[in-house]
XYZ file of C-alpha atoms in Angstrom:
779
model
C -43.713 -28.109 85.001
C -40.372 -28.109 86.623
C -39.435 -31.294 85.365
C -40.682 -30.325 81.950
C -38.632 -27.495 82.077
C -35.790 -29.365 82.831
C -36.514 -31.862 79.893
C -36.198 -29.183 77.480
C -33.519 -27.587 78.931
C -31.279 -30.932 78.899
C -32.881 -31.177 74.860
C -31.385 -27.781 74.408
C -28.037 -28.653 75.617
C -27.645 -31.538 73.774
C -29.037 -29.601 70.549
C -26.282 -27.072 70.917
C -24.082 -29.744 71.364
C -24.968 -31.692 68.500
C -24.882 -28.625 66.266
C -21.524 -27.692 68.017
C -19.881 -31.392 66.843
C -21.637 -31.326 63.227
C -19.627 -27.988 62.895
C -16.650 -29.154 64.123
C -17.018 -32.392 61.978
C -17.660 -29.845 58.924
C -14.582 -28.059 59.718
C -12.241 -30.755 60.399
C -14.008 -32.342 57.300
C -13.086 -29.197 54.875
C -9.297 -29.106 56.706
C -8.811 -32.471 55.118
C -10.433 -31.632 51.809
C -8.532 -28.822 51.782
C -5.149 -30.705 52.943
C -5.895 -33.368 50.412
C -6.205 -30.545 47.734
C -3.037 -28.749 48.571
C -1.304 -32.043 48.767
C -2.850 -32.827 45.074
C -1.699 -29.383 44.059
C 1.537 -29.892 45.216
C 2.576 -33.356 43.332
C 0.580 -31.936 40.591
C 2.907 -29.033 40.193
C 5.931 -31.018 40.823
C 4.969 -33.402 38.012
C 4.565 -30.069 35.844
C 7.288 -28.508 36.695
C 9.628 -31.248 35.987
C 7.928 -32.033 32.746
C 8.780 -28.225 32.042
C 12.395 -27.702 33.224
C 12.834 -31.023 30.780
C 11.492 -29.503 27.991
C 13.469 -26.189 28.802
C 16.540 -28.214 28.227
C 15.237 -29.037 24.674
C 14.743 -25.407 24.178
C 17.849 -24.283 25.386
C 19.849 -27.009 23.356
C 18.259 -25.591 20.298
C 18.121 -21.872 21.117
C 18.803 -19.289 18.390
C 22.271 -18.112 19.253
C 21.839 -14.639 18.070
C 19.461 -12.276 16.214
C 16.787 -13.907 14.587
C 14.864 -12.416 11.679
C 11.076 -10.565 11.781
C 10.411 -7.954 14.963
C 13.045 -9.640 17.003
C 15.565 -6.983 16.549
C 13.422 -4.483 17.229
C 12.004 -5.983 20.481
C 15.363 -6.172 21.736
C 16.855 -2.965 20.826
C 13.651 -1.650 22.618
C 14.501 -3.052 25.556
C 18.199 -2.737 25.749
C 17.600 1.092 25.035
C 14.515 1.524 27.589
C 12.637 2.463 24.328
C 8.831 2.016 23.161
C 8.560 -1.085 20.926
C 6.068 -0.956 17.763
C 2.207 -0.970 18.858
C 0.561 -1.587 21.027
C 4.252 -1.457 22.589
C 4.550 -4.504 24.600
C 5.373 -2.842 27.762
C 5.515 -5.966 30.073
C 7.817 -7.948 27.364
C 10.141 -4.898 27.442
C 10.379 -4.385 30.742
C 11.328 -8.067 31.357
C 13.532 -8.466 28.499
C 15.731 -5.493 29.842
C 15.876 -7.287 33.589
C 16.793 -10.327 32.114
C 19.317 -8.526 29.795
C 20.807 -7.155 33.316
C 21.106 -10.352 35.702
C 22.219 -12.470 33.049
C 26.133 -11.410 32.556
C 27.152 -13.310 29.545
C 26.332 -13.748 26.092
C 24.881 -11.432 23.597
C 21.277 -9.495 24.582
C 20.204 -11.134 21.791
C 20.842 -14.543 23.369
C 19.595 -13.413 26.721
C 16.162 -12.291 25.445
C 15.816 -15.873 23.453
C 16.178 -17.481 26.525
C 13.946 -15.569 28.343
C 11.303 -16.571 25.579
C 12.226 -20.340 25.777
C 11.598 -19.613 29.566
C 8.046 -18.221 29.040
C 6.912 -21.004 26.773
C 8.430 -23.938 29.031
C 6.192 -22.436 31.636
C 3.576 -22.526 29.015
C 3.786 -25.984 28.606
C 3.633 -26.287 32.752
C 0.228 -24.754 32.836
C -1.301 -26.456 30.336
C -0.259 -29.581 31.647
C -1.328 -28.592 34.988
C -4.675 -27.352 33.895
C -5.202 -30.816 31.971
C -4.259 -33.003 35.229
C -6.330 -31.016 37.431
C -9.488 -31.923 35.638
C -8.522 -35.386 34.364
C -6.124 -36.626 37.241
C -4.604 -38.444 34.409
C -0.686 -37.986 33.703
C -0.939 -39.662 30.541
C -3.802 -36.992 28.997
C -1.609 -34.054 30.305
C 1.309 -35.541 28.976
C -0.368 -35.669 25.604
C -1.244 -32.044 25.736
C 2.319 -31.147 26.043
C 3.044 -33.426 23.330
C 0.450 -31.638 20.832
C 1.564 -28.077 21.627
C 4.745 -27.838 23.427
C 6.979 -29.455 21.079
C 4.812 -29.142 17.859
C 6.825 -27.607 14.722
C 5.025 -24.116 15.322
C 5.540 -23.914 18.703
C 8.846 -25.213 19.076
C 9.656 -22.713 16.356
C 9.017 -19.705 18.201
C 10.403 -20.916 21.414
C 13.796 -20.634 20.827
C 13.799 -16.845 19.493
C 12.984 -13.222 20.816
C 9.416 -12.739 20.615
C 6.017 -11.790 22.614
C 4.160 -15.105 21.469
C 6.443 -17.119 24.321
C 4.947 -14.815 26.986
C 1.390 -14.451 25.436
C 1.157 -18.674 25.389
C 2.341 -18.176 29.378
C -0.586 -15.897 30.264
C -2.693 -18.200 28.023
C -2.006 -21.492 30.555
C -1.965 -19.660 33.310
C -5.069 -18.279 32.623
C -6.405 -21.861 32.322
C -4.693 -22.984 35.485
C -6.406 -20.233 37.676
C -9.878 -20.776 35.520
C -9.499 -24.674 36.588
C -8.827 -23.740 40.279
C -11.457 -20.947 40.280
C -13.891 -23.931 39.218
C -13.147 -26.488 41.418
C -13.088 -24.145 44.392
C -16.512 -23.063 43.537
C -18.202 -24.258 46.883
C -16.091 -21.559 49.020
C -17.320 -18.102 48.167
C -14.347 -16.459 50.158
C -12.021 -18.437 48.758
C -13.647 -17.753 45.287
C -13.380 -14.000 45.795
C -9.467 -14.234 46.219
C -9.130 -16.155 42.973
C -11.325 -13.935 41.202
C -9.239 -11.147 42.031
C -5.925 -13.105 41.340
C -7.561 -13.789 38.050
C -8.529 -10.380 37.110
C -4.847 -9.189 37.946
C -3.583 -11.424 35.845
C -5.746 -10.842 32.875
C -4.797 -6.944 33.021
C -1.228 -8.002 33.125
C -2.076 -10.748 30.193
C -3.060 -7.591 28.038
C 0.249 -5.480 28.513
C 1.326 -7.946 26.065
C -0.150 -9.457 23.127
C -3.507 -7.887 22.451
C -5.055 -11.044 20.597
C -5.592 -12.588 24.443
C -8.164 -9.926 24.968
C -10.966 -12.978 23.485
C -9.874 -15.376 26.306
C -10.082 -12.732 28.797
C -13.449 -11.895 28.093
C -14.830 -15.498 27.868
C -12.851 -16.190 31.064
C -13.798 -13.158 32.837
C -17.385 -13.319 32.109
C -17.444 -16.621 33.246
C -15.487 -15.817 36.434
C -18.357 -13.080 37.482
C -21.177 -15.366 36.756
C -19.796 -18.018 38.759
C -19.334 -16.262 41.662
C -22.615 -14.761 41.198
C -23.981 -18.024 41.153
C -22.686 -18.388 44.765
C -25.007 -15.621 46.298
C -22.295 -14.246 47.730
C -21.502 -11.568 44.826
C -21.812 -7.601 44.970
C -20.992 -4.627 43.729
C -18.014 -4.068 46.065
C -16.800 -7.259 44.851
C -16.947 -6.403 41.303
C -15.499 -3.148 42.189
C -12.626 -4.484 43.680
C -11.881 -7.227 40.524
C -11.744 -4.214 38.356
C -9.462 -2.694 40.808
C -7.119 -6.031 40.291
C -7.571 -5.637 36.872
C -6.574 -2.300 36.328
C -3.892 -2.940 38.710
C -2.361 -5.628 36.367
C -2.383 -2.838 33.217
C -0.229 -0.676 35.077
C 3.120 -1.544 32.952
C 1.453 0.584 30.308
C 2.813 3.338 32.444
C 6.232 2.672 30.776
C 5.079 3.863 27.487
C 4.554 7.716 28.553
C 7.428 7.583 31.042
C 9.770 6.366 28.224
C 8.698 9.140 26.154
C 9.179 11.481 28.437
C 12.791 10.763 29.099
C 13.280 10.260 25.645
C 16.854 8.751 26.189
C 16.515 5.599 24.092
C 18.293 5.527 20.583
C 15.528 3.894 19.044
C 11.800 4.104 20.029
C 8.508 4.252 18.285
C 5.710 6.691 18.827
C 5.315 9.435 21.255
C 2.962 8.640 24.050
C 3.785 12.003 26.135
C 0.067 13.304 25.406
C -3.294 10.948 25.892
C -4.097 10.835 22.304
C -0.860 9.544 21.071
C -1.055 6.905 24.337
C -4.061 5.599 23.084
C -3.290 5.792 19.299
C 0.018 3.632 20.448
C -1.941 0.872 22.261
C -4.742 0.427 20.168
C -2.427 0.303 16.976
C -4.498 2.910 15.141
C -1.148 3.361 12.734
C -1.541 -0.345 11.888
C -5.553 -0.771 12.334
C -6.635 -1.685 15.555
C -8.145 -5.114 14.439
C -5.781 -5.783 11.647
C -2.723 -7.377 11.106
C -0.983 -5.346 8.829
C -1.747 -1.586 6.834
C -3.294 -1.696 3.683
C -3.254 -5.865 3.079
C -6.083 -7.740 2.078
C -6.227 -11.700 3.602
C -8.010 -14.417 1.400
C -11.202 -14.732 3.475
C -12.573 -16.622 6.548
C -13.202 -19.893 4.676
C -9.694 -19.965 3.330
C -8.024 -19.025 6.559
C -10.018 -21.851 8.481
C -9.255 -24.476 6.106
C -5.443 -23.857 5.735
C -5.662 -23.752 9.636
C -7.567 -27.412 9.590
C -4.124 -28.435 7.368
C -2.017 -27.070 10.097
C -3.814 -28.994 12.883
C -3.201 -32.225 10.886
C 0.122 -31.876 9.462
C 1.517 -29.904 12.322
C 0.081 -31.378 15.455
C -1.705 -34.606 14.959
C -3.586 -36.454 11.925
C -6.316 -37.354 15.123
C -6.468 -34.043 16.561
C -9.681 -32.628 15.130
C -11.500 -35.811 16.022
C -9.896 -35.806 19.471
C -10.948 -32.224 19.421
C -14.844 -33.132 18.755
C -14.423 -35.911 21.604
C -13.448 -33.439 24.187
C -16.020 -31.158 23.188
C -18.493 -33.705 23.577
C -16.925 -34.557 27.290
C -16.840 -30.879 28.157
C -20.731 -30.351 27.419
C -21.543 -33.565 29.152
C -19.214 -32.267 31.741
C -21.101 -28.919 32.134
C -24.390 -30.572 31.805
C -23.546 -33.342 34.990
C -22.120 -29.796 36.754
C -18.803 -31.824 37.290
C -17.212 -28.771 35.830
C -17.789 -25.714 33.074
C -14.523 -24.108 32.831
C -13.770 -26.751 29.897
C -16.556 -26.093 27.931
C -15.620 -21.951 28.213
C -11.853 -23.035 27.208
C -13.998 -24.918 24.142
C -15.820 -21.735 23.414
C -13.085 -19.163 23.722
C -10.623 -21.335 21.486
C -13.701 -21.462 18.784
C -14.257 -17.564 19.075
C -10.532 -16.433 19.000
C -9.868 -18.441 15.648
C -12.929 -17.439 14.212
C -12.489 -13.890 14.961
C -9.008 -14.143 13.920
C -9.760 -16.215 10.642
C -12.147 -13.196 9.707
C -9.493 -10.073 10.691
C -6.409 -11.496 9.486
C -5.902 -9.396 6.290
C -2.700 -10.768 5.055
C -2.466 -12.907 2.124
C -1.151 -16.296 3.072
C -0.727 -17.414 -0.202
C 2.470 -15.404 0.245
C 5.005 -17.621 2.096
C 6.425 -14.819 4.138
C 3.028 -13.606 5.092
C 1.831 -17.269 6.061
C 4.640 -17.437 8.316
C 3.431 -14.355 10.172
C 0.119 -15.278 10.271
C 0.999 -18.868 11.696
C 2.325 -17.317 14.944
C -0.775 -16.232 16.082
C -2.313 -19.824 15.804
C -0.545 -20.807 19.098
C -2.874 -19.442 21.246
C -5.754 -21.094 19.064
C -3.251 -24.935 19.339
C -3.305 -24.018 23.435
C -6.735 -24.498 23.515
C -7.172 -27.331 20.699
C -4.275 -28.963 22.778
C -6.208 -28.916 25.908
C -9.599 -29.839 24.228
C -7.761 -33.032 22.468
C -6.160 -33.889 25.701
C -9.647 -34.032 26.901
C -11.222 -36.163 24.269
C -7.981 -38.689 24.680
C -8.666 -39.036 28.152
C -12.578 -39.749 27.180
C -11.904 -41.750 24.447
C -9.144 -44.117 26.441
C -10.777 -44.394 29.495
C -14.278 -45.541 27.698
C -12.428 -48.115 25.834
C -10.649 -49.310 28.817
C -13.807 -49.421 30.844
C -15.478 -51.686 27.940
C -12.706 -54.034 27.592
C -11.017 -54.392 30.821
C -13.962 -53.690 33.522
C -14.061 -51.128 36.167
C -11.673 -53.344 38.336
C -8.890 -52.515 35.276
C -9.563 -48.532 35.370
C -6.265 -47.633 36.651
C -5.169 -49.198 33.004
C -6.310 -45.963 31.521
C -3.441 -44.137 32.907
C -1.164 -46.771 31.388
C -2.526 -46.540 28.190
C -3.083 -42.541 27.905
C 0.696 -42.102 29.250
C 2.009 -44.827 26.801
C -0.136 -42.689 23.935
C 1.321 -39.358 24.961
C 4.821 -40.866 25.316
C 4.516 -42.187 21.732
C 3.633 -38.890 20.888
C 6.240 -36.739 22.189
C 8.768 -39.437 20.738
C 7.360 -38.535 17.443
C 7.459 -35.015 17.354
C 10.836 -35.000 18.837
C 11.635 -35.877 15.158
C 11.060 -31.894 14.774
C 14.791 -31.154 16.476
C 16.437 -31.134 13.220
C 13.874 -28.678 11.780
C 13.196 -26.628 14.977
C 16.748 -26.519 16.242
C 18.375 -22.615 15.452
C 21.578 -23.628 17.747
C 23.691 -22.809 14.298
C 21.176 -20.374 12.783
C 23.409 -17.438 12.113
C 21.929 -16.282 8.711
C 20.305 -12.962 10.017
C 23.739 -11.761 11.914
C 25.804 -12.816 8.642
C 23.610 -10.550 6.766
C 23.764 -7.762 8.734
C 27.582 -8.311 9.166
C 28.195 -8.463 5.398
C 25.911 -5.403 4.910
C 27.740 -3.048 7.642
C 31.211 -4.290 6.793
C 30.573 -3.354 3.246
C 30.348 0.217 3.896
C 32.569 3.164 3.628
C 33.508 5.397 6.402
C 30.393 7.468 7.771
C 27.936 6.207 5.710
C 24.228 6.873 5.907
C 22.025 3.621 5.177
C 18.390 4.359 4.775
C 16.806 0.914 5.435
C 13.424 0.190 4.347
C 11.398 -3.352 5.723
C 11.661 -5.442 8.795
C 14.917 -7.149 7.625
C 17.656 -4.672 7.121
C 16.159 -2.000 9.625
C 15.926 -4.374 12.591
C 18.841 -6.626 12.001
C 21.251 -3.469 11.217
C 19.734 -1.648 14.121
C 20.562 -4.383 16.584
C 24.083 -4.997 15.764
C 24.782 -0.982 15.268
C 23.316 -0.339 18.664
C 23.438 -3.467 20.768
C 26.735 -4.739 19.592
C 28.317 -1.666 18.719
C 29.113 -2.906 15.212
C 30.228 0.013 12.880
C 29.308 3.034 15.233
C 30.439 5.347 12.547
C 27.346 4.869 10.631
C 23.945 6.395 10.709
C 21.145 4.058 10.026
C 17.722 5.830 9.504
C 14.603 3.428 9.070
C 12.971 5.802 6.124
C 9.476 4.006 6.562
C 9.546 5.696 10.600
C 10.099 9.312 9.007
C 6.774 8.939 7.783
C 5.116 9.336 10.971
C 4.872 12.679 12.655
C 6.456 12.018 16.272
C 9.452 10.324 14.287
C 11.588 13.587 13.779
C 10.680 15.443 17.127
C 11.353 12.032 19.275
C 14.519 10.620 16.866
C 16.251 13.605 15.477
C 18.904 14.436 18.537
C 19.983 10.877 17.673
C 21.512 11.792 14.503
C 23.595 14.847 15.136
C 25.521 14.711 11.894
C 22.473 14.590 9.787
C 20.745 17.649 8.219
C 16.889 17.459 8.846
C 15.929 20.452 6.542
C 12.497 20.750 8.472
C 10.225 18.982 10.778
C 8.004 17.061 9.144
C 8.770 14.999 6.320
C 5.894 15.638 3.285
C 5.081 15.627 -0.534
C 5.906 19.206 -0.830
C 8.323 21.639 0.672
C 6.924 24.795 2.241
C 5.396 25.858 5.705
C 2.462 24.656 7.147
C -0.473 26.318 8.845
C 0.772 25.193 12.411
C 4.198 26.895 11.857
C 6.137 23.782 10.948
C 8.424 23.122 7.702
C 7.769 20.603 5.548
C 10.473 19.060 3.466
C 10.712 16.443 0.449
C 12.607 13.236 0.768
C 14.873 14.930 -2.538
C 15.649 17.838 -0.388
C 16.435 15.519 2.303
C 19.295 14.034 -0.012
C 20.040 17.376 -1.184
C 21.175 18.189 2.381
C 23.136 15.487 3.175
C 24.465 14.078 -0.261
C 27.633 15.875 -0.428
C 28.630 15.292 3.190
C 28.346 11.597 3.363
C 28.302 8.487 1.316
C 24.317 7.543 1.105
C 22.885 3.950 0.589
C 19.440 2.599 0.405
C 18.747 -0.966 1.734
C 16.572 -2.579 0.660
C 15.389 -0.694 -2.273
C 14.304 3.265 -1.823
C 11.033 4.080 -0.595
C 8.230 4.753 -2.576
C 5.984 6.953 -1.148
C 7.683 10.072 -2.541
C 9.492 9.575 -5.499
C 10.830 13.371 -5.699
C 14.220 11.890 -5.176
C 14.107 10.815 -8.823
C 14.293 13.963 -10.203
C 18.035 14.265 -9.188
C 18.969 10.845 -8.485
C 19.576 7.360 -9.362
C 20.473 4.090 -7.652
C 23.869 2.282 -8.382
C 23.705 -1.454 -6.771
C 26.191 -1.909 -3.779
C 25.461 -5.641 -2.878
C 22.455 -5.819 -0.843
C 22.043 -2.053 -0.682
C 22.034 0.772 -3.632
C 24.047 4.008 -3.781
C 22.446 6.948 -3.815
C 23.909 8.831 -6.925
C 23.700 12.271 -8.831
C 22.042 12.124 -12.459
C 24.484 13.548 -13.318
C 27.660 11.046 -12.303
C 28.545 9.021 -15.123
C 29.369 5.632 -14.381
C 32.740 3.565 -15.495
C 31.440 -0.097 -16.020
C 34.581 -2.200 -15.278
C 35.587 0.162 -12.352
C 32.378 -0.387 -10.962
C 32.200 -3.799 -11.105
C 35.422 -4.458 -9.968
C 34.630 -2.201 -6.667
C 31.546 -3.874 -5.673
C 31.225 -7.341 -7.974
C 32.384 -9.250 -4.833
C 30.507 -8.204 -1.914
C 28.551 -11.462 -1.691
C 31.039 -13.743 -2.720
C 31.736 -14.980 0.768
C 28.129 -16.014 1.418
C 28.365 -19.693 1.614
C 24.745 -20.447 2.219
C 22.901 -22.432 0.221
C 20.343 -20.327 -1.967
C 17.433 -23.225 -1.212
C 18.301 -24.242 2.053
C 15.649 -22.316 3.828
C 11.860 -22.884 4.210
C 9.587 -20.500 2.315
C 7.812 -18.919 5.335
C 10.939 -18.119 7.279
C 12.918 -15.035 6.963
C 16.169 -16.742 6.652
C 15.149 -17.261 3.009
C 14.476 -13.427 2.643
C 17.703 -12.703 3.777
C 19.549 -15.612 1.845
C 17.406 -14.552 -1.398
C 18.811 -11.029 -1.149
C 22.345 -12.362 -0.954
C 21.892 -14.710 -3.588
C 20.491 -11.472 -5.597
C 23.197 -9.345 -4.682
C 26.149 -12.007 -6.325
C 24.375 -11.123 -9.695
C 22.935 -7.643 -8.913
C 25.631 -5.728 -10.839
C 25.837 -7.815 -14.081
C 21.867 -7.528 -14.236
C 22.432 -3.873 -13.691
C 24.296 -3.831 -16.567
C 22.517 -5.821 -18.571
C 19.258 -3.541 -18.297
C 21.441 -0.361 -18.918
C 22.777 -2.107 -21.853
C 18.952 -2.397 -22.986
C 18.298 1.207 -22.631
C 21.003 2.962 -24.208
C 21.496 3.588 -27.833
C 24.924 4.019 -28.353
C 26.407 0.538 -29.847
C 30.052 1.276 -28.065
C 28.447 1.895 -24.832
C 25.866 -1.184 -25.236
C 29.181 -3.657 -26.000
C 30.962 -2.044 -23.072
C 28.081 -2.916 -20.459
C 27.352 -6.206 -22.023
C 31.061 -7.189 -22.091
C 31.341 -6.254 -18.214
C 27.956 -8.232 -17.405
C 29.451 -11.485 -19.416
C 32.044 -11.159 -17.346
C 30.638 -10.958 -13.946
C 27.835 -13.377 -14.391
C 30.677 -15.914 -16.112
C 32.453 -15.482 -12.876
C 29.294 -15.647 -10.449
C 28.164 -19.139 -12.167
C 31.852 -20.366 -12.028
C 32.430 -19.640 -8.433
C 28.627 -20.465 -6.939
C 28.701 -24.034 -9.947
C 28.867 -26.962 -7.454
C 29.772 -29.705 -9.212
C 31.824 -27.778 -12.058
C 29.526 -29.408 -14.497
C 25.478 -28.487 -14.642
C 23.177 -31.031 -13.765
C 19.390 -31.654 -13.003
C 19.970 -29.967 -9.596
C 21.993 -26.529 -9.665
C 23.928 -25.053 -6.828
C 22.528 -21.571 -7.506
C 19.307 -20.286 -8.743
C 17.795 -21.196 -12.090
C 16.973 -17.738 -13.372
C 20.843 -16.932 -13.451
C 20.754 -19.675 -16.491
C 17.993 -17.330 -18.627
C 19.973 -13.742 -17.737
C 23.445 -15.079 -18.659
C 21.969 -16.495 -21.912
C 20.244 -13.340 -22.785
C 23.632 -11.535 -22.198
C 25.215 -13.756 -24.527
C 22.400 -13.304 -27.131
C 22.791 -9.888 -26.965
C 26.394 -9.427 -27.465
C 25.862 -11.416 -30.763
C 24.176 -8.337 -32.083
C 27.590 -6.456 -30.934
C 30.919 -6.212 -31.465
C 31.864 -9.207 -28.856
C 34.443 -8.430 -26.551
C 38.483 -10.099 -27.433
C 38.751 -13.765 -26.766
C 34.729 -14.245 -27.220
C 33.540 -15.144 -31.237
C 30.054 -15.337 -31.946
C 29.934 -19.282 -32.165
C 31.198 -19.741 -28.332
C 28.276 -17.013 -27.637
C 26.008 -18.423 -29.163
C 26.722 -22.090 -27.746
C 26.488 -20.625 -24.396
C 23.357 -18.881 -24.966
C 21.849 -22.123 -26.388
C 22.946 -24.246 -23.422
C 21.803 -21.654 -20.617
C 18.282 -21.264 -22.146
C 17.769 -25.088 -22.361
C 19.064 -25.829 -18.989
C 16.830 -23.137 -17.710
C 13.754 -24.509 -19.300
C 14.667 -27.978 -17.976
C 15.134 -26.699 -14.534
C 11.767 -24.732 -14.381
C 9.492 -27.077 -16.859
C 6.507 -24.602 -15.113
C 7.719 -20.982 -16.368
C 5.206 -19.690 -19.178
C 8.248 -18.379 -21.145
C 9.387 -21.514 -22.054
C 7.730 -21.722 -25.461
C 9.323 -18.367 -26.460
C 12.198 -19.389 -24.814
C 12.086 -22.974 -26.733
C 11.774 -20.633 -30.451
C 14.403 -18.430 -29.529
C 16.909 -21.656 -28.960
C 15.428 -22.670 -32.089
C 16.933 -19.690 -33.952
C 19.911 -19.348 -32.337
C 20.150 -22.943 -33.403
C 19.913 -21.790 -37.228
C 22.345 -18.841 -36.120
C 24.894 -21.078 -35.010
C 24.470 -23.438 -37.981
C 25.304 -20.042 -40.255
C 28.246 -19.045 -37.929
C 29.801 -22.643 -38.283
C 29.155 -22.436 -41.878
C 30.657 -18.832 -42.203
C 33.546 -20.673 -39.600
C 34.061 -23.089 -42.578
C 34.113 -20.748 -45.496
C 36.676 -18.687 -43.223
C 38.915 -21.608 -42.624
C 38.961 -22.996 -45.873
C 39.804 -19.281 -47.189
C 42.470 -19.247 -44.203
C 43.737 -22.629 -45.560
C 43.785 -21.633 -49.200
C 45.321 -18.311 -48.466
C 47.853 -19.831 -46.214
C 48.751 -22.398 -49.017
C 48.657 -20.070 -51.602
C 51.659 -18.286 -48.979
C 53.386 -20.969 -48.697
C 53.502 -21.870 -52.347
C 54.177 -18.393 -52.964
C 57.143 -18.797 -50.597
C 58.246 -21.612 -52.376
C 58.453 -20.337 -55.384
C 60.461 -17.471 -54.262
C 63.007 -19.738 -52.960
C 63.116 -21.934 -55.978
C 63.438 -18.612 -57.843
C 66.451 -17.656 -55.800
C 67.970 -20.892 -55.643
C 67.673 -20.924 -59.504
C 69.465 -17.241 -59.763
C 72.152 -18.347 -57.512
C 72.586 -21.003 -59.968
C 72.671 -19.237 -63.097
C 74.824 -16.551 -61.080
C 77.294 -18.988 -60.360
C 77.451 -20.798 -64.145
C 77.789 -17.056 -65.476
C 80.712 -16.522 -63.460
C 83.925 -15.963 -65.663
C 86.480 -18.275 -65.297
C 89.847 -17.702 -63.781
């Protein structure tokens, strides 16, 4: 019995030693795996950082030097003034932009925020490459993702100017990297919990910027929770802790009520001091929570998806849809083999986001400017597409390599993928000429031209993003024309506008507490006023200008005021004031003469085209205004005066902007100038033309410019009518020329008769002299 007990004891000691030995071996193995994983992460991070630094250099070289169009001016001003941007407020972007503007002491505020956006976009590229690299262990495939996304025309364009999309792309990439790391460490429960908390915190931060990322947050969040649940270590405490970290990530939203409470910003949107105001702002209720624009109508889901498909093939790669399909199949295969599940989640969330966006995007993309607005939201989809295409590219090259080169040559897959990615990146770099904004000063010149044309202490009533945001930026951030008062009229329609902004306009008289369609007292005691009442209170104090156009919500002002063109803007004048056409034309006709940008030099989806078109319209705004007034008046004398001034200004504008001096198939100014000038010449035929102009010259000018317009715009539906008018003008010209020949014949006959008469008088005089000599008495 004692021997049996000793044997059992020895056996137990041996068993304990084996357990301890196995445990130590497992710890050693886990430590080695951990060290290998850390080493692998380090190498991958170094490679991704190197690529992103090179990409950042490219972005900086092509960086926008000043304020771009669109929302950029407003975002920069909000950060500069510590105000609140338009819904949902973008508090994280505002805070980071203010910090960046503070720590960088050189260049303009706009340039600094543009640089910050380039940094965000380079970081997004780093995260995208890292996520592909961790899953495929293939450098070439990760570079393919960079080539498809980061140097595509769309991403590049929005990486070099101040916007919130660079930061959004950065968060999308960061969530993808964290999800990949989370998936690869699923066997370690405690490490899994820590990464779940990090993922929750980053998700909260991401929601403090662009709300479209909520689709990705939901997919990745639910997947991470299910993944943790499958680890059999999940409980309510873990869920509560993850939720707490997510809420912690949302803390930048506290900036909104804090900014409203302090109310020190000369520009800010909304009043978030109350819970209702706070919720209204972050849910975008003033725009429509799930809509891009207010009171807009899109073209539908199918059309949007079709246009996006065209974008993939034209802007990224023609093979991109096929590579995506292969990537999706590979992701399903990996999920089935339990290799990883995050790649399938990325495929599903990208498809879900694009489908939801195509359904809710309520802007008419047949309008090029609206298409440009919609395209920016495609970048979030493009990042997922680039990931799937890179996976598909890796899978396809690997399969081909294995089949033709055998398993012994499998390393050649990396060589081929890297070569293909390099070729793609080189081809994408051709976008530099169209994406580089390093010399783009269009919006700056647009704003400076308007501000410098204004008389002292003028009030500018702005309408639309371009004038409102660009003028406000230069006025507040770069101190251009501090004597002016610039008011966004469309903002005055919101009830929070006057309580929040009134104190920053001490020279203006607001005749009440709220702009309404009728004057009077409201039930809560506030005083409402109409737009006419507002103009009445300030018209005699300061010169007032509307830029671009006057608001259309309240037309009460039309009972007492009218608009006179003043470059891009219009001057507000009382109805009773009479215009002296020649004097007004001389005073305002040359405001846009120094605008030297070609009229067709910008893409149809850009804000630069909007600014350029406005300036080119300003070149002929005064003569066209005179033409319209001439059409409305019944006084022949006044009509003749207005048409004469219109003719002189049109002729001057064409002469100044016509290059070469002889008109050809391609004009250096808009073709409709020909049509308008031809109409003015034709109308002058019906009145007494000004001195120096005869009807034959006017008729020839009208015919020529009508024909030139038809030649340059063959698709115009009015061309048949114009051709008929030209035929009539030619008949009229023939009549004028015949009458002119008759007049010349009569003039020649009269001149010959006068000469004969003079000769006859001379001969008579000589005869009388001779007779007087003969009849003189002899001495």
